[in-house]
Amino acid sequence: MKNEKKISTPVLRRLPKYYRHLEELSRNGIEKISSKDLSKLINVTASQIRQDLNCFGGFGQQGYGYHVQTLRDNLAEILGVTKRYTAIIVGVGHLGQALANHTTLPRSGVDLIALFDVSPDVVGTEVAGLTVKNISEVNRFCLENHVDVAVLTLPKSEALPVATVLANAGVKGFWNFTNTELSFSGMNVSVENVYMGDSLMKLCYDVQDS
Amino acid sequence: MKNEKKISTPVLRRLPKYYRHLEELSRNGIEKISSKDLSKLINVTASQIRQDLNCFGGFGQQGYGYHVQTLRDNLAEILGVTKRYTAIIVGVGHLGQALANHTTLPRSGVDLIALFDVSPDVVGTEVAGLTVKNISEVNRFCLENHVDVAVLTLPKSEALPVATVLANAGVKGFWNFTNTELSFSGMNVSVENVYMGDSLMKLCYDVQDS
DNA sequence: TAGATTGTTAATCGATTAACAATC
DNA sequence: TAGATTGTTAATCGATTAACAATC
């Protein structure tokens, strides 16, 4: 749908960061910013910022810099944050509940429309304004409703079987907190893994001999 | 304290992944594995696995492969997972509570010893077996107790000021969930940022035109 | 016009992959 | 010994940085 030039992952991973900072600048009423000033602010070289942004076209103006609001809006557009997505959370433990109540989902344009769990202790309770459904209903739910994204916050062992069901029922993206390598051969499904434990281990490594 | 050869970040970031999989292999009673087989399992080239591991010394054996348990133990040692760390959580909202109750901390050898918050609704309540303390006590607490790591799950605006206090009180590592660029000039403090929102945006990007 | 700063090309750097000799 | 697979060097690839001409 967009510019057919393939964007590299490193570039893509930096876009949200740019967007975050531009949002803040915009909120603070800053009108323009040069790649040099932005560079200082976010710890990325000016050269890289310009290089990255130019993957998507010339958003700046020579001799002036970048118009903050315009650039922010363009990034929002590119990232697809302006679109609406629907999501379900599968596994309503502590983490699932936290994400249900967090601002992260809505801030990316993602509407939470249902939560699922196995445990009778949780099913039927209300979380983030929604009644938690039984996992047994998840397949039908996804077939009957358009679900873009599934947030996987369930036990490791259940991750792959459940995700397979969901992918077959039309779910296009998985936000995966289960520390499992998911793979859907040739199914045009996106997976974004969040390995919180890995991040903590890296921190422990850094801390241990300091 | 360890081999002085500086290890590159990309390598370091893969180690937890290796460790995770070796743990699982070990749990499943697998005794040996070749870089080739491991490669298939975790989606990293065999060449890279060997290259990475050799940063730390020869853990394998020609013609045989790697002894799973030995390699796992070595990685645990390198990552520092066998050591004990103490941690506090600052900001006991949904995410803070989730992390307090999660297995992530203990699995890296991190003991949660205190939680802090500002809100009178939360202070004094019990979370994960600990009574939430008032944030006003955090400075003294860190001076009086050895605190290795602070988990930052508080509002963005409070992140930097609070972290500065903590760093001055001897905290060596920050597991930062606040979407803020923390920086401590020349203070030998490690920061590990978890940008969950960025990850979700990347997912939205991938999903949008599929 | 002069100054600033982009867009973009070229140079550098580092990370990944390939290849193979060493060796179990 | 022959087969397998590592440890390690060399080749490739890609990403980052530097430089500068274009231009506002």
Tab-separated table of C-alpha atoms (C1' of nucleotides) in Angstrom:
chain	number	residue	atom	x	y	z
A	1	MET	CA	0.000	0.000	0.000
A	2	LYS	CA	2.908	2.306	0.754
A	3	ASN	CA	6.172	3.206	-0.882
A	4	GLU	CA	7.415	-0.123	-2.148
A	5	LYS	CA	11.028	0.439	-1.141
A	6	LYS	CA	11.675	-2.031	1.656
A	7	ILE	CA	12.564	-0.365	4.927
A	8	SER	CA	15.228	-2.032	7.039
A	9	THR	CA	14.411	-3.220	10.524
A	10	PRO	CA	16.912	-0.980	12.327
A	11	VAL	CA	15.320	2.066	10.703
A	12	LEU	CA	11.831	0.857	11.533
A	13	ARG	CA	12.739	0.288	15.155
A	14	ARG	CA	13.861	3.867	15.506
A	15	LEU	CA	10.693	5.416	14.114
A	16	PRO	CA	8.618	4.975	17.284
A	17	LYS	CA	11.349	6.727	19.202
A	18	TYR	CA	11.286	9.666	16.835
A	19	TYR	CA	7.541	9.758	17.025
A	20	ARG	CA	7.558	9.706	20.818
A	21	HIS	CA	9.907	12.636	21.022
A	22	LEU	CA	8.167	14.638	18.360
A	23	GLU	CA	4.909	14.188	20.177
A	24	GLU	CA	6.482	15.575	23.280
A	25	LEU	CA	8.042	18.482	21.439
A	26	SER	CA	4.713	19.214	19.852
A	27	ARG	CA	2.960	19.089	23.215
A	28	ASN	CA	5.491	21.553	24.530
A	29	GLY	CA	4.714	23.936	21.704
A	30	ILE	CA	8.026	23.584	19.868
A	31	GLU	CA	7.462	24.446	16.223
A	32	LYS	CA	10.651	23.482	14.456
A	33	ILE	CA	13.669	21.330	15.135
A	34	SER	CA	16.862	20.594	13.230
A	35	SER	CA	18.301	17.124	12.945
A	36	LYS	CA	21.220	18.422	14.990
A	37	ASP	CA	19.082	19.526	17.917
A	38	LEU	CA	16.948	16.394	17.770
A	39	SER	CA	20.157	14.409	17.741
A	40	LYS	CA	21.243	15.840	21.088
A	41	LEU	CA	17.839	15.183	22.544
A	42	ILE	CA	17.526	11.536	21.667
A	43	ASN	CA	21.055	10.231	21.349
A	44	VAL	CA	21.015	9.357	17.680
A	45	THR	CA	23.357	11.046	15.207
A	46	ALA	CA	21.945	13.845	13.078
A	47	SER	CA	23.134	11.977	10.036
A	48	GLN	CA	21.161	8.927	10.985
A	49	ILE	CA	18.016	10.889	11.675
A	50	ARG	CA	18.160	12.489	8.238
A	51	GLN	CA	19.014	9.194	6.614
A	52	ASP	CA	16.151	7.428	8.357
A	53	LEU	CA	13.549	10.046	7.603
A	54	ASN	CA	14.562	10.167	3.993
A	55	CYS	CA	13.522	6.583	3.529
A	56	PHE	CA	10.012	7.977	3.505
A	57	GLY	CA	10.537	11.217	1.667
A	58	GLY	CA	11.733	14.732	2.332
A	59	PHE	CA	9.967	15.977	5.415
A	60	GLY	CA	12.432	18.756	6.100
A	61	GLN	CA	13.384	21.999	4.531
A	62	GLN	CA	16.940	23.069	3.807
A	63	GLY	CA	18.161	25.871	5.979
A	64	TYR	CA	15.213	25.508	8.330
A	65	GLY	CA	14.924	22.010	9.723
A	66	TYR	CA	11.789	20.002	10.366
A	67	HIS	CA	8.370	21.316	11.212
A	68	VAL	CA	7.620	19.368	14.368
A	69	GLN	CA	3.919	18.877	13.931
A	70	THR	CA	4.145	17.948	10.279
A	71	LEU	CA	6.865	15.438	10.925
A	72	ARG	CA	4.981	13.956	13.847
A	73	ASP	CA	1.872	13.574	11.734
A	74	ASN	CA	3.824	11.978	8.942
A	75	LEU	CA	5.404	9.497	11.307
A	76	ALA	CA	2.037	8.708	12.839
A	77	GLU	CA	0.784	8.006	9.351
A	78	ILE	CA	3.741	5.809	8.453
A	79	LEU	CA	3.579	3.835	11.675
A	80	GLY	CA	-0.133	3.411	11.211
A	81	VAL	CA	-0.951	4.859	14.605
A	82	THR	CA	-3.755	6.905	13.110
A	83	LYS	CA	-5.550	3.769	12.039
A	84	ARG	CA	-7.798	1.826	14.372
A	85	TYR	CA	-7.014	-1.728	15.358
A	86	THR	CA	-8.896	-4.227	17.445
A	87	ALA	CA	-7.178	-6.437	19.960
A	88	ILE	CA	-7.858	-9.226	22.387
A	89	ILE	CA	-5.797	-10.256	25.381
A	90	VAL	CA	-5.300	-13.953	25.875
A	91	GLY	CA	-4.270	-14.833	29.395
A	92	VAL	CA	-5.500	-12.519	32.100
A	93	GLY	CA	-2.813	-12.923	34.732
A	94	HIS	CA	-1.022	-10.009	36.318
A	95	LEU	CA	0.639	-8.984	33.102
A	96	GLY	CA	-2.500	-9.364	31.002
A	97	GLN	CA	-4.417	-7.229	33.447
A	98	ALA	CA	-1.697	-4.620	33.526
A	99	LEU	CA	-1.742	-4.321	29.750
A	100	ALA	CA	-5.531	-4.192	29.723
A	101	ASN	CA	-5.436	-1.168	31.976
A	102	HIS	CA	-2.400	0.480	30.504
A	103	THR	CA	-2.341	3.397	28.078
A	104	THR	CA	-0.036	1.580	25.664
A	105	LEU	CA	-2.767	-0.017	23.607
A	106	PRO	CA	-4.978	3.052	23.113
A	107	ARG	CA	-1.944	5.236	22.420
A	108	SER	CA	-1.220	3.133	19.345
A	109	GLY	CA	-4.800	3.251	18.187
A	110	VAL	CA	-5.565	-0.222	19.445
A	111	ASP	CA	-8.998	-0.927	20.925
A	112	LEU	CA	-9.220	-3.774	23.368
A	113	ILE	CA	-12.425	-5.642	22.611
A	114	ALA	CA	-12.168	-8.843	24.630
A	115	LEU	CA	-10.140	-10.809	27.173
A	116	PHE	CA	-9.852	-14.561	27.524
A	117	ASP	CA	-8.591	-16.934	30.173
A	118	VAL	CA	-8.910	-20.557	31.222
A	119	SER	CA	-9.172	-20.139	34.951
A	120	PRO	CA	-12.700	-20.168	36.440
A	121	ASP	CA	-11.387	-17.712	39.035
A	122	VAL	CA	-10.893	-15.123	36.345
A	123	VAL	CA	-13.512	-15.936	33.710
A	124	GLY	CA	-16.579	-13.814	34.318
A	125	THR	CA	-14.776	-11.143	36.306
A	126	GLU	CA	-14.518	-7.629	34.982
A	127	VAL	CA	-11.176	-6.257	33.811
A	128	ALA	CA	-10.748	-2.856	32.211
A	129	GLY	CA	-14.496	-2.629	31.720
A	130	LEU	CA	-14.787	-5.959	29.946
A	131	THR	CA	-16.019	-9.302	31.208
A	132	VAL	CA	-13.341	-11.949	30.835
A	133	LYS	CA	-14.494	-14.715	28.508
A	134	ASN	CA	-13.660	-18.385	28.559
A	135	ILE	CA	-10.813	-19.352	26.269
A	136	SER	CA	-13.063	-21.952	24.684
A	137	GLU	CA	-14.952	-19.119	22.998
A	138	VAL	CA	-11.913	-17.492	21.462
A	139	ASN	CA	-12.051	-19.241	18.115
A	140	ARG	CA	-15.673	-18.351	17.452
A	141	PHE	CA	-15.123	-14.841	18.728
A	142	CYS	CA	-12.302	-14.234	16.252
A	143	LEU	CA	-14.295	-15.682	13.392
A	144	GLU	CA	-17.295	-13.514	14.182
A	145	ASN	CA	-15.403	-10.331	15.004
A	146	HIS	CA	-12.563	-8.734	13.166
A	147	VAL	CA	-9.515	-9.066	15.416
A	148	ASP	CA	-6.275	-7.475	14.255
A	149	VAL	CA	-3.994	-8.195	17.159
A	150	ALA	CA	-3.776	-10.784	19.915
A	151	VAL	CA	-1.801	-9.994	23.027
A	152	LEU	CA	-0.332	-13.247	24.311
A	153	THR	CA	0.156	-13.185	28.052
A	154	LEU	CA	-0.535	-16.812	28.759
A	155	PRO	CA	1.717	-19.656	29.905
A	156	LYS	CA	4.503	-20.656	27.542
A	157	SER	CA	3.123	-24.125	26.967
A	158	GLU	CA	-0.183	-22.814	25.629
A	159	ALA	CA	1.294	-20.128	23.437
A	160	LEU	CA	1.839	-21.960	20.174
A	161	PRO	CA	-1.378	-24.023	20.066
A	162	VAL	CA	-3.524	-21.016	20.962
A	163	ALA	CA	-1.715	-18.744	18.537
A	164	THR	CA	-2.228	-21.257	15.752
A	165	VAL	CA	-5.958	-21.295	16.356
A	166	LEU	CA	-6.037	-17.512	16.362
A	167	ALA	CA	-3.996	-17.191	13.188
A	168	ASN	CA	-6.376	-19.563	11.450
A	169	ALA	CA	-9.261	-17.466	12.694
A	170	GLY	CA	-7.825	-14.407	11.011
A	171	VAL	CA	-5.669	-12.677	13.616
A	172	LYS	CA	-2.924	-10.794	11.789
A	173	GLY	CA	-0.549	-9.718	14.543
A	174	PHE	CA	0.730	-11.188	17.774
A	175	TRP	CA	2.171	-9.186	20.598
A	176	ASN	CA	3.949	-12.020	22.245
A	177	PHE	CA	5.033	-11.952	25.886
A	178	THR	CA	5.415	-15.710	26.251
A	179	ASN	CA	9.118	-16.230	25.481
A	180	THR	CA	8.229	-18.651	22.742
A	181	GLU	CA	9.376	-18.703	19.139
A	182	LEU	CA	6.088	-18.544	17.265
A	183	SER	CA	6.056	-19.402	13.628
A	184	PHE	CA	3.288	-19.594	11.104
A	185	SER	CA	4.641	-20.976	7.897
A	186	GLY	CA	3.609	-18.802	5.010
A	187	MET	CA	0.602	-17.311	6.751
A	188	ASN	CA	1.304	-13.578	6.469
A	189	VAL	CA	1.150	-13.113	10.196
A	190	SER	CA	3.320	-10.658	12.107
A	191	VAL	CA	4.837	-11.390	15.465
A	192	GLU	CA	6.412	-8.929	17.810
A	193	ASN	CA	8.184	-10.566	20.714
A	194	VAL	CA	8.702	-8.831	24.025
A	195	TYR	CA	11.375	-10.673	25.937
A	196	MET	CA	11.295	-8.854	29.232
A	197	GLY	CA	13.423	-11.497	30.891
A	198	ASP	CA	16.169	-11.059	28.306
A	199	SER	CA	16.223	-7.366	28.960
A	200	LEU	CA	16.570	-7.968	32.691
A	201	MET	CA	19.412	-10.425	32.134
A	202	LYS	CA	21.243	-7.885	30.055
A	203	LEU	CA	20.836	-5.449	32.938
A	204	CYS	CA	22.181	-7.995	35.424
A	205	TYR	CA	25.151	-8.564	33.164
A	206	ASP	CA	25.876	-4.841	33.072
A	207	VAL	CA	25.410	-4.422	36.798
A	208	GLN	CA	27.424	-7.411	37.958
A	209	ASP	CA	30.876	-5.972	37.521
A	210	SER	CA	30.347	-2.330	38.162
B	1	MET	CA	36.337	-8.761	36.740
B	2	LYS	CA	35.847	-10.932	33.686
B	3	ASN	CA	37.634	-11.436	30.421
B	4	GLU	CA	38.626	-7.945	29.452
B	5	LYS	CA	37.795	-8.329	25.801
B	6	LYS	CA	34.838	-6.044	25.214
B	7	ILE	CA	31.738	-7.894	24.042
B	8	SER	CA	29.571	-6.180	21.457
B	9	THR	CA	25.972	-5.366	22.250
B	10	PRO	CA	24.439	-7.527	19.495
B	11	VAL	CA	26.268	-10.535	20.895
B	12	LEU	CA	25.239	-9.729	24.438
B	13	ARG	CA	21.620	-9.399	23.431
B	14	ARG	CA	21.617	-12.883	21.994
B	15	LEU	CA	23.039	-14.574	25.068
B	16	PRO	CA	19.792	-14.596	27.063
B	17	LYS	CA	18.125	-16.246	24.111
B	18	TYR	CA	20.741	-18.975	23.996
B	19	TYR	CA	20.449	-19.400	27.727
B	20	ARG	CA	16.672	-19.666	27.580
B	21	HIS	CA	16.767	-22.375	24.963
B	22	LEU	CA	19.559	-24.303	26.629
B	23	GLU	CA	17.615	-24.283	29.845
B	24	GLU	CA	14.684	-25.790	28.025
B	25	LEU	CA	16.825	-28.378	26.281
B	26	SER	CA	18.375	-29.280	29.590
B	27	ARG	CA	14.961	-29.573	31.229
B	28	ASN	CA	13.946	-31.900	28.436
B	29	GLY	CA	16.929	-34.091	29.122
B	30	ILE	CA	18.837	-33.296	25.920
B	31	GLU	CA	22.516	-33.900	26.543
B	32	LYS	CA	24.286	-32.516	23.524
B	33	ILE	CA	23.519	-30.176	20.670
B	34	SER	CA	25.443	-28.996	17.636
B	35	SER	CA	25.476	-25.396	16.509
B	36	LYS	CA	23.637	-26.594	13.428
B	37	ASP	CA	20.753	-28.126	15.358
B	38	LEU	CA	20.563	-25.204	17.745
B	39	SER	CA	20.510	-22.953	14.731
B	40	LYS	CA	17.343	-24.556	13.404
B	41	LEU	CA	15.727	-24.330	16.802
B	42	ILE	CA	16.259	-20.658	17.454
B	43	ASN	CA	16.567	-19.031	14.064
B	44	VAL	CA	20.142	-17.864	14.305
B	45	THR	CA	22.822	-19.119	11.914
B	46	ALA	CA	25.146	-21.829	13.171
B	47	SER	CA	28.055	-19.620	12.246
B	48	GLN	CA	26.776	-16.852	14.441
B	49	ILE	CA	26.179	-19.134	17.390
B	50	ARG	CA	29.744	-20.422	17.237
B	51	GLN	CA	31.117	-16.928	16.727
B	52	ASP	CA	29.124	-15.581	19.668
B	53	LEU	CA	30.031	-18.341	22.059
B	54	ASN	CA	33.677	-18.065	21.168
B	55	CYS	CA	33.784	-14.565	22.533
B	56	PHE	CA	33.820	-16.257	25.907
B	57	GLY	CA	35.946	-19.283	25.178
B	58	GLY	CA	35.641	-22.718	23.646
B	59	PHE	CA	32.618	-24.368	25.174
B	60	GLY	CA	32.254	-26.973	22.453
B	61	GLN	CA	34.122	-29.962	21.292
B	62	GLN	CA	35.078	-30.649	17.691
B	63	GLY	CA	33.209	-33.505	16.156
B	64	TYR	CA	30.731	-33.599	19.008
B	65	GLY	CA	29.019	-30.296	19.557
B	66	TYR	CA	28.104	-28.617	22.835
B	67	HIS	CA	27.271	-30.309	26.092
B	68	VAL	CA	23.922	-28.694	26.902
B	69	GLN	CA	24.227	-28.517	30.652
B	70	THR	CA	27.786	-27.252	30.636
B	71	LEU	CA	26.994	-24.571	28.119
B	72	ARG	CA	23.906	-23.522	30.013
B	73	ASP	CA	25.885	-23.229	33.238
B	74	ASN	CA	28.584	-21.233	31.534
B	75	LEU	CA	26.044	-18.842	30.075
B	76	ALA	CA	24.357	-18.486	33.451
B	77	GLU	CA	27.731	-17.597	34.897
B	78	ILE	CA	28.520	-15.088	32.159
B	79	LEU	CA	25.134	-13.425	32.378
B	80	GLY	CA	25.446	-13.296	36.128
B	81	VAL	CA	22.169	-15.091	36.693
B	82	THR	CA	23.760	-17.237	39.376
B	83	LYS	CA	24.474	-14.193	41.492
B	84	ARG	CA	21.890	-12.652	43.797
B	85	TYR	CA	20.627	-9.147	43.279
B	86	THR	CA	18.281	-6.995	45.305
B	87	ALA	CA	15.620	-4.872	43.677
B	88	ILE	CA	12.946	-2.366	44.511
B	89	ILE	CA	9.934	-1.420	42.438
B	90	VAL	CA	9.131	2.259	42.232
B	91	GLY	CA	5.584	2.920	41.143
B	92	VAL	CA	3.046	0.293	42.073
B	93	GLY	CA	0.485	0.709	39.341
B	94	HIS	CA	-0.784	-2.165	37.242
B	95	LEU	CA	2.557	-2.786	35.621
B	96	GLY	CA	4.507	-2.495	38.856
B	97	GLN	CA	2.200	-4.987	40.496
B	98	ALA	CA	2.444	-7.345	37.584
B	99	LEU	CA	6.228	-7.334	37.727
B	100	ALA	CA	6.159	-7.783	41.489
B	101	ASN	CA	4.178	-10.971	41.050
B	102	HIS	CA	5.885	-12.223	37.932
B	103	THR	CA	8.560	-14.895	37.709
B	104	THR	CA	10.874	-12.694	35.670
B	105	LEU	CA	12.704	-11.167	38.601
B	106	PRO	CA	13.397	-14.361	40.543
B	107	ARG	CA	14.388	-16.205	37.382
B	108	SER	CA	17.281	-13.794	36.945
B	109	GLY	CA	18.318	-14.129	40.552
B	110	VAL	CA	16.739	-10.847	41.555
B	111	ASP	CA	15.083	-10.579	44.991
B	112	LEU	CA	12.400	-7.982	45.356
B	113	ILE	CA	12.896	-6.341	48.742
B	114	ALA	CA	10.606	-3.312	48.676
B	115	LEU	CA	7.977	-1.394	46.735
B	116	PHE	CA	7.299	2.324	46.756
B	117	ASP	CA	4.492	4.570	45.605
B	118	VAL	CA	3.100	8.051	46.194
B	119	SER	CA	-0.592	7.282	46.261
B	120	PRO	CA	-2.181	6.897	49.709
B	121	ASP	CA	-4.505	4.351	48.091
B	122	VAL	CA	-1.574	2.045	47.489
B	123	VAL	CA	0.892	2.843	50.274
B	124	GLY	CA	0.379	0.412	53.130
B	125	THR	CA	-1.301	-2.250	51.025
B	126	GLU	CA	0.321	-5.608	50.520
B	127	VAL	CA	1.708	-6.576	47.121
B	128	ALA	CA	3.620	-9.779	46.480
B	129	GLY	CA	4.018	-10.290	50.197
B	130	LEU	CA	5.484	-6.850	50.835
B	131	THR	CA	3.903	-3.745	52.302
B	132	VAL	CA	4.114	-0.860	49.872
B	133	LYS	CA	6.146	1.993	51.341
B	134	ASN	CA	5.806	5.707	50.824
B	135	ILE	CA	8.093	7.096	48.162
B	136	SER	CA	9.378	9.623	50.682
B	137	GLU	CA	11.235	6.795	52.385
B	138	VAL	CA	12.998	5.572	49.275
B	139	ASN	CA	16.177	7.571	49.679
B	140	ARG	CA	16.799	6.436	53.235
B	141	PHE	CA	15.872	2.894	52.348
B	142	CYS	CA	18.474	2.745	49.602
B	143	LEU	CA	21.145	4.274	51.799
B	144	GLU	CA	20.452	1.783	54.571
B	145	ASN	CA	19.967	-1.287	52.383
B	146	HIS	CA	22.018	-2.475	49.483
B	147	VAL	CA	19.842	-2.079	46.399
B	148	ASP	CA	21.239	-3.262	43.088
B	149	VAL	CA	18.349	-2.614	40.759
B	150	ALA	CA	15.392	-0.264	40.664
B	151	VAL	CA	12.407	-1.131	38.517
B	152	LEU	CA	10.901	2.110	37.285
B	153	THR	CA	7.199	1.790	36.661
B	154	LEU	CA	6.136	5.281	37.627
B	155	PRO	CA	4.826	8.186	35.583
B	156	LYS	CA	7.172	9.634	32.999
B	157	SER	CA	7.387	13.002	34.676
B	158	GLU	CA	8.738	11.527	37.902
B	159	ALA	CA	11.216	9.178	36.292
B	160	LEU	CA	14.321	11.319	36.015
B	161	PRO	CA	14.141	13.084	39.395
B	162	VAL	CA	13.446	9.842	41.243
B	163	ALA	CA	16.119	7.951	39.351
B	164	THR	CA	18.654	10.630	40.171
B	165	VAL	CA	17.942	10.295	43.865
B	166	LEU	CA	18.266	6.534	43.624
B	167	ALA	CA	21.515	6.664	41.681
B	168	ASN	CA	22.963	8.955	44.320
B	169	ALA	CA	21.824	6.529	46.966
B	170	GLY	CA	23.815	3.747	45.350
B	171	VAL	CA	21.436	2.002	42.943
B	172	LYS	CA	23.492	0.529	40.120
B	173	GLY	CA	20.929	-0.581	37.572
B	174	PHE	CA	17.632	0.705	36.296
B	175	TRP	CA	15.034	-1.390	34.571
B	176	ASN	CA	13.200	1.456	32.987
B	177	PHE	CA	9.598	1.167	31.780
B	178	THR	CA	8.920	4.908	31.708
B	179	ASN	CA	9.762	5.799	28.090
B	180	THR	CA	12.240	8.365	29.290
B	181	GLU	CA	15.867	8.816	28.280
B	182	LEU	CA	17.634	8.535	31.619
B	183	SER	CA	21.201	9.704	31.847
B	184	PHE	CA	23.594	9.870	34.720
B	185	SER	CA	26.727	11.663	33.621
B	186	GLY	CA	29.739	9.634	34.546
B	187	MET	CA	28.059	7.733	37.348
B	188	ASN	CA	28.680	4.122	36.360
B	189	VAL	CA	25.011	3.311	36.333
B	190	SER	CA	23.393	0.905	33.884
B	191	VAL	CA	20.035	1.472	32.302
B	192	GLU	CA	17.960	-1.037	30.441
B	193	ASN	CA	14.983	0.491	28.711
B	194	VAL	CA	11.855	-1.461	27.921
B	195	TYR	CA	9.867	0.427	25.353
B	196	MET	CA	6.738	-1.654	25.155
B	197	GLY	CA	4.919	1.013	23.214
B	198	ASP	CA	7.604	1.048	20.536
B	199	SER	CA	7.253	-2.665	20.129
B	200	LEU	CA	3.514	-2.353	19.707
B	201	MET	CA	3.940	0.389	17.109
B	202	LYS	CA	6.289	-1.803	15.149
B	203	LEU	CA	3.610	-4.498	15.234
B	204	CYS	CA	0.962	-2.074	14.019
B	205	TYR	CA	3.262	-1.047	11.203
B	206	ASP	CA	3.688	-4.663	10.155
B	207	VAL	CA	0.001	-5.434	10.437
B	208	GLN	CA	-1.348	-2.390	8.651
B	209	ASP	CA	-0.644	-3.443	5.110
B	210	SER	CA	-1.001	-7.160	5.293
C	1	DT	C1'	22.997	37.496	-0.725
C	2	DA	C1'	24.882	34.764	3.282
C	3	DG	C1'	23.841	31.283	6.601
C	4	DA	C1'	21.783	27.243	7.800
C	5	DT	C1'	20.429	22.785	7.212
C	6	DT	C1'	18.540	19.380	4.437
C	7	DG	C1'	18.779	15.337	1.015
C	8	DT	C1'	21.908	12.223	-0.782
C	9	DT	C1'	26.135	10.178	-2.234
C	10	DA	C1'	30.483	8.206	-0.825
C	11	DA	C1'	33.566	6.287	2.862
C	12	DT	C1'	33.926	3.796	6.967
C	13	DC	C1'	32.944	0.766	10.160
C	14	DG	C1'	31.183	-3.324	12.277
C	15	DA	C1'	28.478	-7.339	12.171
C	16	DT	C1'	27.196	-11.487	9.814
C	17	DT	C1'	28.219	-15.263	6.943
C	18	DA	C1'	31.172	-18.474	4.609
C	19	DA	C1'	34.984	-21.405	4.496
C	20	DC	C1'	38.265	-24.424	6.207
C	21	DA	C1'	42.018	-26.139	8.975
C	22	DA	C1'	42.269	-28.128	13.597
C	23	DT	C1'	40.803	-31.825	16.351
C	24	DC	C1'	37.816	-34.753	18.864
D	1	DT	C1'	40.991	-44.042	10.413
D	2	DA	C1'	36.855	-41.507	8.718
D	3	DG	C1'	33.193	-38.426	9.971
D	4	DA	C1'	31.617	-34.678	12.344
D	5	DT	C1'	31.758	-30.341	14.122
D	6	DT	C1'	34.169	-26.951	16.375
D	7	DG	C1'	37.215	-22.595	16.631
D	8	DT	C1'	38.810	-19.060	13.861
D	9	DT	C1'	40.194	-16.528	9.861
D	10	DA	C1'	38.747	-14.319	5.637
D	11	DA	C1'	34.989	-12.469	2.618
D	12	DT	C1'	30.697	-10.313	2.343
D	13	DC	C1'	27.220	-7.684	3.481
D	14	DG	C1'	24.727	-3.963	5.537
D	15	DA	C1'	24.372	-0.188	8.572
D	16	DT	C1'	26.299	4.024	10.292
D	17	DT	C1'	28.837	8.114	9.697
D	18	DA	C1'	30.945	11.785	7.112
D	19	DA	C1'	30.887	15.024	3.580
D	20	DC	C1'	29.022	18.150	0.528
D	21	DA	C1'	26.216	19.919	-3.149
D	22	DA	C1'	21.459	21.525	-3.411
D	23	DT	C1'	18.385	24.861	-1.736
D	24	DC	C1'	15.486	27.247	1.412
